[in-house]
CSV table of C-alpha atoms in Angstrom, one decimal:
chain,number,residue,atom,x,y,z
A,1,UNK,CA,-6.4,52.5,-1.7
A,2,UNK,CA,-9.8,51.9,-2.9
A,3,UNK,CA,-11.7,48.9,-1.8
A,4,UNK,CA,-12.3,46.4,-4.7
A,5,UNK,CA,-15.2,44.2,-4.2
A,6,UNK,CA,-14.5,42.0,-7.0
A,7,UNK,CA,-11.3,40.6,-5.1
A,8,UNK,CA,-13.3,40.5,-1.7
A,9,UNK,CA,-14.8,36.7,-2.4
A,10,UNK,CA,-15.0,33.4,-1.0
A,11,UNK,CA,-11.8,32.1,-2.2
A,12,UNK,CA,-10.2,35.1,-1.0
A,13,UNK,CA,-11.4,34.9,2.4
A,14,UNK,CA,-10.4,30.8,2.5
A,15,UNK,CA,-7.4,31.0,1.3
A,16,UNK,CA,-6.5,34.3,4.0
A,17,UNK,CA,-8.1,32.1,6.4
A,18,UNK,CA,-5.7,29.2,5.9
A,19,UNK,CA,-2.9,30.8,5.7
A,20,UNK,CA,-3.3,32.4,8.9
A,21,UNK,CA,-4.2,29.2,10.7
A,22,UNK,CA,-0.9,27.9,8.9
A,23,UNK,CA,1.0,30.5,10.5
A,24,UNK,CA,-0.5,30.0,13.7
A,25,UNK,CA,0.1,25.9,14.0
A,26,UNK,CA,3.6,26.5,13.0
A,27,UNK,CA,4.3,29.3,15.6
A,28,UNK,CA,2.5,26.7,18.2
A,29,UNK,CA,4.6,23.9,17.4
A,30,UNK,CA,7.5,26.2,17.5
A,31,UNK,CA,6.8,27.3,21.1
A,32,UNK,CA,6.1,23.9,22.1
A,33,UNK,CA,9.4,22.1,20.6
A,34,UNK,CA,11.2,24.8,22.4
A,35,UNK,CA,9.1,24.3,25.9
A,36,UNK,CA,8.8,20.1,25.5
A,37,UNK,CA,11.1,17.4,24.4
A,38,UNK,CA,10.1,15.1,21.5
A,39,UNK,CA,8.4,11.7,23.1
A,40,UNK,CA,7.0,9.9,20.8
A,41,UNK,CA,8.4,6.4,22.0
A,42,UNK,CA,6.0,4.5,24.7
A,43,UNK,CA,5.6,8.6,26.4
A,44,UNK,CA,9.4,9.1,26.2
A,45,UNK,CA,12.4,10.1,24.4
A,46,UNK,CA,14.4,7.9,22.2
A,47,UNK,CA,17.1,7.7,24.7
A,48,UNK,CA,14.8,7.2,27.6
A,49,UNK,CA,13.0,4.6,25.8
A,50,UNK,CA,16.1,2.7,25.1
A,51,UNK,CA,17.3,2.7,28.8
A,52,UNK,CA,14.1,1.6,30.1
A,53,UNK,CA,13.7,-1.2,27.4
A,54,UNK,CA,17.0,-2.5,28.4
A,55,UNK,CA,16.4,-2.4,31.9
A,56,UNK,CA,13.3,-4.4,31.2
A,57,UNK,CA,14.9,-7.1,29.1
A,58,UNK,CA,17.6,-7.5,31.9
A,59,UNK,CA,14.6,-8.6,34.2
A,60,UNK,CA,14.6,-11.8,32.5
A,61,UNK,CA,11.2,-13.7,32.4
A,62,UNK,CA,9.5,-17.2,33.2
A,63,UNK,CA,8.3,-19.7,30.9
A,64,UNK,CA,4.7,-21.2,31.3
A,65,UNK,CA,6.5,-24.7,30.3
A,66,UNK,CA,8.6,-25.0,33.0
A,67,UNK,CA,6.6,-25.5,35.8
A,68,UNK,CA,7.5,-28.6,38.5
A,69,UNK,CA,4.8,-30.8,40.6
A,70,UNK,CA,6.0,-32.7,42.7
A,71,UNK,CA,3.9,-35.0,45.8
A,72,UNK,CA,4.7,-36.4,49.1
A,73,UNK,CA,2.8,-38.2,51.6
A,74,UNK,CA,2.0,-36.1,54.7
A,75,UNK,CA,3.8,-37.5,57.8
A,76,UNK,CA,4.5,-40.6,56.0
A,77,UNK,CA,0.8,-41.7,56.1
A,78,UNK,CA,-0.6,-44.3,53.6
A,79,UNK,CA,-0.7,-42.4,50.7
A,80,UNK,CA,3.0,-44.2,50.1
A,81,UNK,CA,1.6,-46.8,48.8
A,82,UNK,CA,-0.1,-45.3,46.2
A,83,UNK,CA,0.5,-46.4,42.7
A,84,UNK,CA,1.7,-42.4,41.7
A,85,UNK,CA,4.0,-42.4,44.7
A,86,UNK,CA,6.3,-45.4,43.5
A,87,UNK,CA,8.8,-43.4,42.0
A,88,UNK,CA,9.5,-39.7,41.4
A,89,UNK,CA,8.4,-39.8,37.8
A,90,UNK,CA,3.8,-38.7,38.5
A,91,UNK,CA,5.3,-34.9,38.3
A,92,UNK,CA,6.6,-35.3,34.7
A,93,UNK,CA,3.0,-36.7,34.0
A,94,UNK,CA,1.4,-33.4,34.3
A,95,UNK,CA,0.4,-31.7,31.3
A,96,UNK,CA,-1.4,-28.8,32.6
A,97,UNK,CA,-1.6,-26.8,36.1
A,98,UNK,CA,-3.3,-24.0,37.3
A,99,UNK,CA,-2.0,-23.3,40.4
A,100,UNK,CA,-4.0,-21.0,43.0
A,101,UNK,CA,-2.2,-17.9,44.6
A,102,UNK,CA,-5.3,-15.4,45.6
A,103,UNK,CA,-8.5,-16.1,47.0
A,104,UNK,CA,-9.8,-13.6,49.3
A,105,UNK,CA,-13.5,-12.9,50.8
A,106,UNK,CA,-14.3,-9.2,51.3
A,107,UNK,CA,-17.3,-7.6,53.1
A,108,UNK,CA,-18.8,-4.3,51.8
A,109,UNK,CA,-20.4,-1.3,54.3
A,110,UNK,CA,-22.0,1.3,53.8
A,111,UNK,CA,-20.6,4.9,54.8
A,112,UNK,CA,-22.8,7.8,54.2
A,113,UNK,CA,-23.0,7.8,50.5
A,114,UNK,CA,-19.8,5.9,50.0
A,115,UNK,CA,-18.7,2.1,50.2
A,116,UNK,CA,-16.0,0.5,51.9
A,117,UNK,CA,-14.8,-2.3,51.3
A,118,UNK,CA,-12.5,-4.7,54.3
A,119,UNK,CA,-10.9,-8.2,54.0
A,120,UNK,CA,-12.7,-10.8,56.2
A,121,UNK,CA,-11.0,-14.0,55.4
A,122,UNK,CA,-9.7,-16.4,52.8
A,123,UNK,CA,-11.2,-19.3,50.5
A,124,UNK,CA,-9.4,-22.5,50.3
A,125,UNK,CA,-8.7,-22.5,46.7
A,126,UNK,CA,-8.5,-25.7,44.1
A,127,UNK,CA,-5.7,-27.0,42.2
A,128,UNK,CA,-6.2,-28.7,39.1
A,129,UNK,CA,-3.7,-31.1,37.1
A,130,UNK,CA,-4.2,-33.0,34.3
A,131,UNK,CA,-2.2,-36.0,33.8
A,132,UNK,CA,-1.0,-38.0,31.0
A,133,UNK,CA,-2.5,-41.6,32.0
A,134,UNK,CA,0.3,-44.9,32.0
A,135,UNK,CA,-0.2,-48.0,30.8
A,136,UNK,CA,-0.8,-49.5,33.8
A,137,UNK,CA,-3.4,-47.0,34.6
A,138,UNK,CA,-1.5,-45.7,37.8
A,139,UNK,CA,-3.2,-42.0,37.9
A,140,UNK,CA,-7.0,-43.4,37.8
A,141,UNK,CA,-6.0,-46.3,40.1
A,142,UNK,CA,-4.2,-44.0,42.7
A,143,UNK,CA,-7.4,-41.7,42.6
A,144,UNK,CA,-9.9,-44.6,43.5
A,145,UNK,CA,-7.1,-45.9,46.2
A,146,UNK,CA,-6.8,-42.4,47.9
A,147,UNK,CA,-10.8,-42.4,48.0
A,148,UNK,CA,-10.7,-45.4,49.9
A,149,UNK,CA,-8.6,-44.0,52.4
A,150,UNK,CA,-10.9,-41.1,52.7
A,151,UNK,CA,-14.2,-43.0,53.2
A,152,UNK,CA,-14.2,-46.2,54.9
A,153,UNK,CA,-16.5,-48.9,53.3
A,154,UNK,CA,-19.0,-48.6,56.5
A,155,UNK,CA,-19.3,-44.6,55.1
A,156,UNK,CA,-17.3,-43.4,58.4
A,157,UNK,CA,-14.4,-40.6,57.3
A,158,UNK,CA,-11.1,-40.8,58.2
A,159,UNK,CA,-9.0,-37.9,59.9
A,160,UNK,CA,-7.6,-35.9,57.0
A,161,UNK,CA,-4.2,-36.6,58.5
A,162,UNK,CA,-4.4,-39.9,57.1
A,163,UNK,CA,-5.5,-38.9,53.7
A,164,UNK,CA,-3.2,-35.4,53.2
A,165,UNK,CA,-0.9,-35.2,50.7
A,166,UNK,CA,1.8,-32.5,50.2
A,167,UNK,CA,2.2,-30.8,46.8
A,168,UNK,CA,5.1,-28.7,45.7
A,169,UNK,CA,4.5,-26.4,42.5
A,170,UNK,CA,5.7,-23.9,41.2
A,171,UNK,CA,7.9,-22.4,38.4
A,172,UNK,CA,11.5,-22.9,37.5
A,173,UNK,CA,14.3,-21.1,35.7
A,174,UNK,CA,15.1,-21.5,32.0
A,175,UNK,CA,18.7,-21.2,32.6
A,176,UNK,CA,19.3,-22.6,36.3
A,177,UNK,CA,16.3,-25.3,35.8
A,178,UNK,CA,15.6,-26.4,39.3
A,179,UNK,CA,18.3,-25.4,41.4
A,180,UNK,CA,16.5,-22.0,40.8
A,181,UNK,CA,12.9,-21.5,41.7
A,182,UNK,CA,11.6,-17.8,41.5
A,183,UNK,CA,7.5,-19.2,42.3
A,184,UNK,CA,7.4,-22.2,45.0
A,185,UNK,CA,4.4,-23.1,46.7
A,186,UNK,CA,3.4,-25.6,48.9
A,187,UNK,CA,-0.3,-27.2,49.8
A,188,UNK,CA,-1.8,-30.0,52.0
A,189,UNK,CA,-4.2,-31.4,49.4
A,190,UNK,CA,-6.6,-34.1,48.8
A,191,UNK,CA,-8.5,-35.0,45.3
A,192,UNK,CA,-12.1,-33.4,44.8
A,193,UNK,CA,-13.2,-34.2,41.4
A,194,UNK,CA,-12.0,-36.5,38.3
A,195,UNK,CA,-13.8,-37.7,35.5
A,196,UNK,CA,-12.7,-39.2,32.4
A,197,UNK,CA,-14.9,-37.0,29.8
A,198,UNK,CA,-12.4,-36.9,27.0
A,199,UNK,CA,-13.2,-40.7,25.9
A,200,UNK,CA,-13.9,-41.1,22.1
A,201,UNK,CA,-14.0,-44.0,19.7
A,202,UNK,CA,-12.6,-41.8,17.0
A,203,UNK,CA,-9.5,-41.1,19.5
A,204,UNK,CA,-7.6,-43.9,18.4
A,205,UNK,CA,-4.1,-42.2,18.4
A,206,UNK,CA,-4.5,-39.4,21.0
A,207,UNK,CA,-3.0,-40.5,24.5
A,208,UNK,CA,-5.6,-40.4,27.7
A,209,UNK,CA,-5.5,-37.5,29.9
A,210,UNK,CA,-6.7,-37.4,33.0
A,211,UNK,CA,-7.9,-34.4,34.8
A,212,UNK,CA,-8.2,-33.9,38.8
A,213,UNK,CA,-8.7,-31.2,40.8
A,214,UNK,CA,-7.4,-30.9,44.5
A,215,UNK,CA,-9.0,-29.1,47.5
A,216,UNK,CA,-6.5,-27.6,49.2
A,217,UNK,CA,-7.1,-28.6,53.1
A,218,UNK,CA,-4.9,-26.0,54.5
A,219,UNK,CA,-3.3,-22.6,53.0
A,220,UNK,CA,-0.5,-22.6,55.3
A,221,UNK,CA,2.2,-24.8,55.9
A,222,UNK,CA,4.4,-25.3,59.2
């Protein structure tokens, strides 16, 4: 067969190249389909993904709004006389809570060309709570009285046992309420910082909120 230079042009070469590439791609996809199972749902097949999602859903979930705050004077000290301790309602006035879980210190050491870290201790965390102030100012008055129980008028300090408060905080089940507390933490605390920094002449219909930062006196409980 004679070679026809007229038919050997750029268009013919391009179309032939595309045809070969398409053939190779089809053969490759065919081999992949024969070797691997289609797994387009989060890296799994449809059946696998459905089974996994059912298991994940069965784990349930906790809601950020379902937290609890409870105060109790340490060993029945004088904190029981604070206005906030006159009933069990103070915990329900807490609108926001930050509960510490972990705060560790590590030390780095050079080993040849590499670095290694080792645990050397823990930090005493801070707990931040925000309260709705009541009509009789029980939160602010309690903080001010609490300070007097920590520091005497002559500047001397009282022992921590006299101003320590037990705090029980965590998250309860949305289905079973306070009867089931999957997260339940205990701390020994005292107040460290509190400010009325949201006062505004234009806030004629806004509730006064009192943020309080508590220092953890001890991270372990007997």
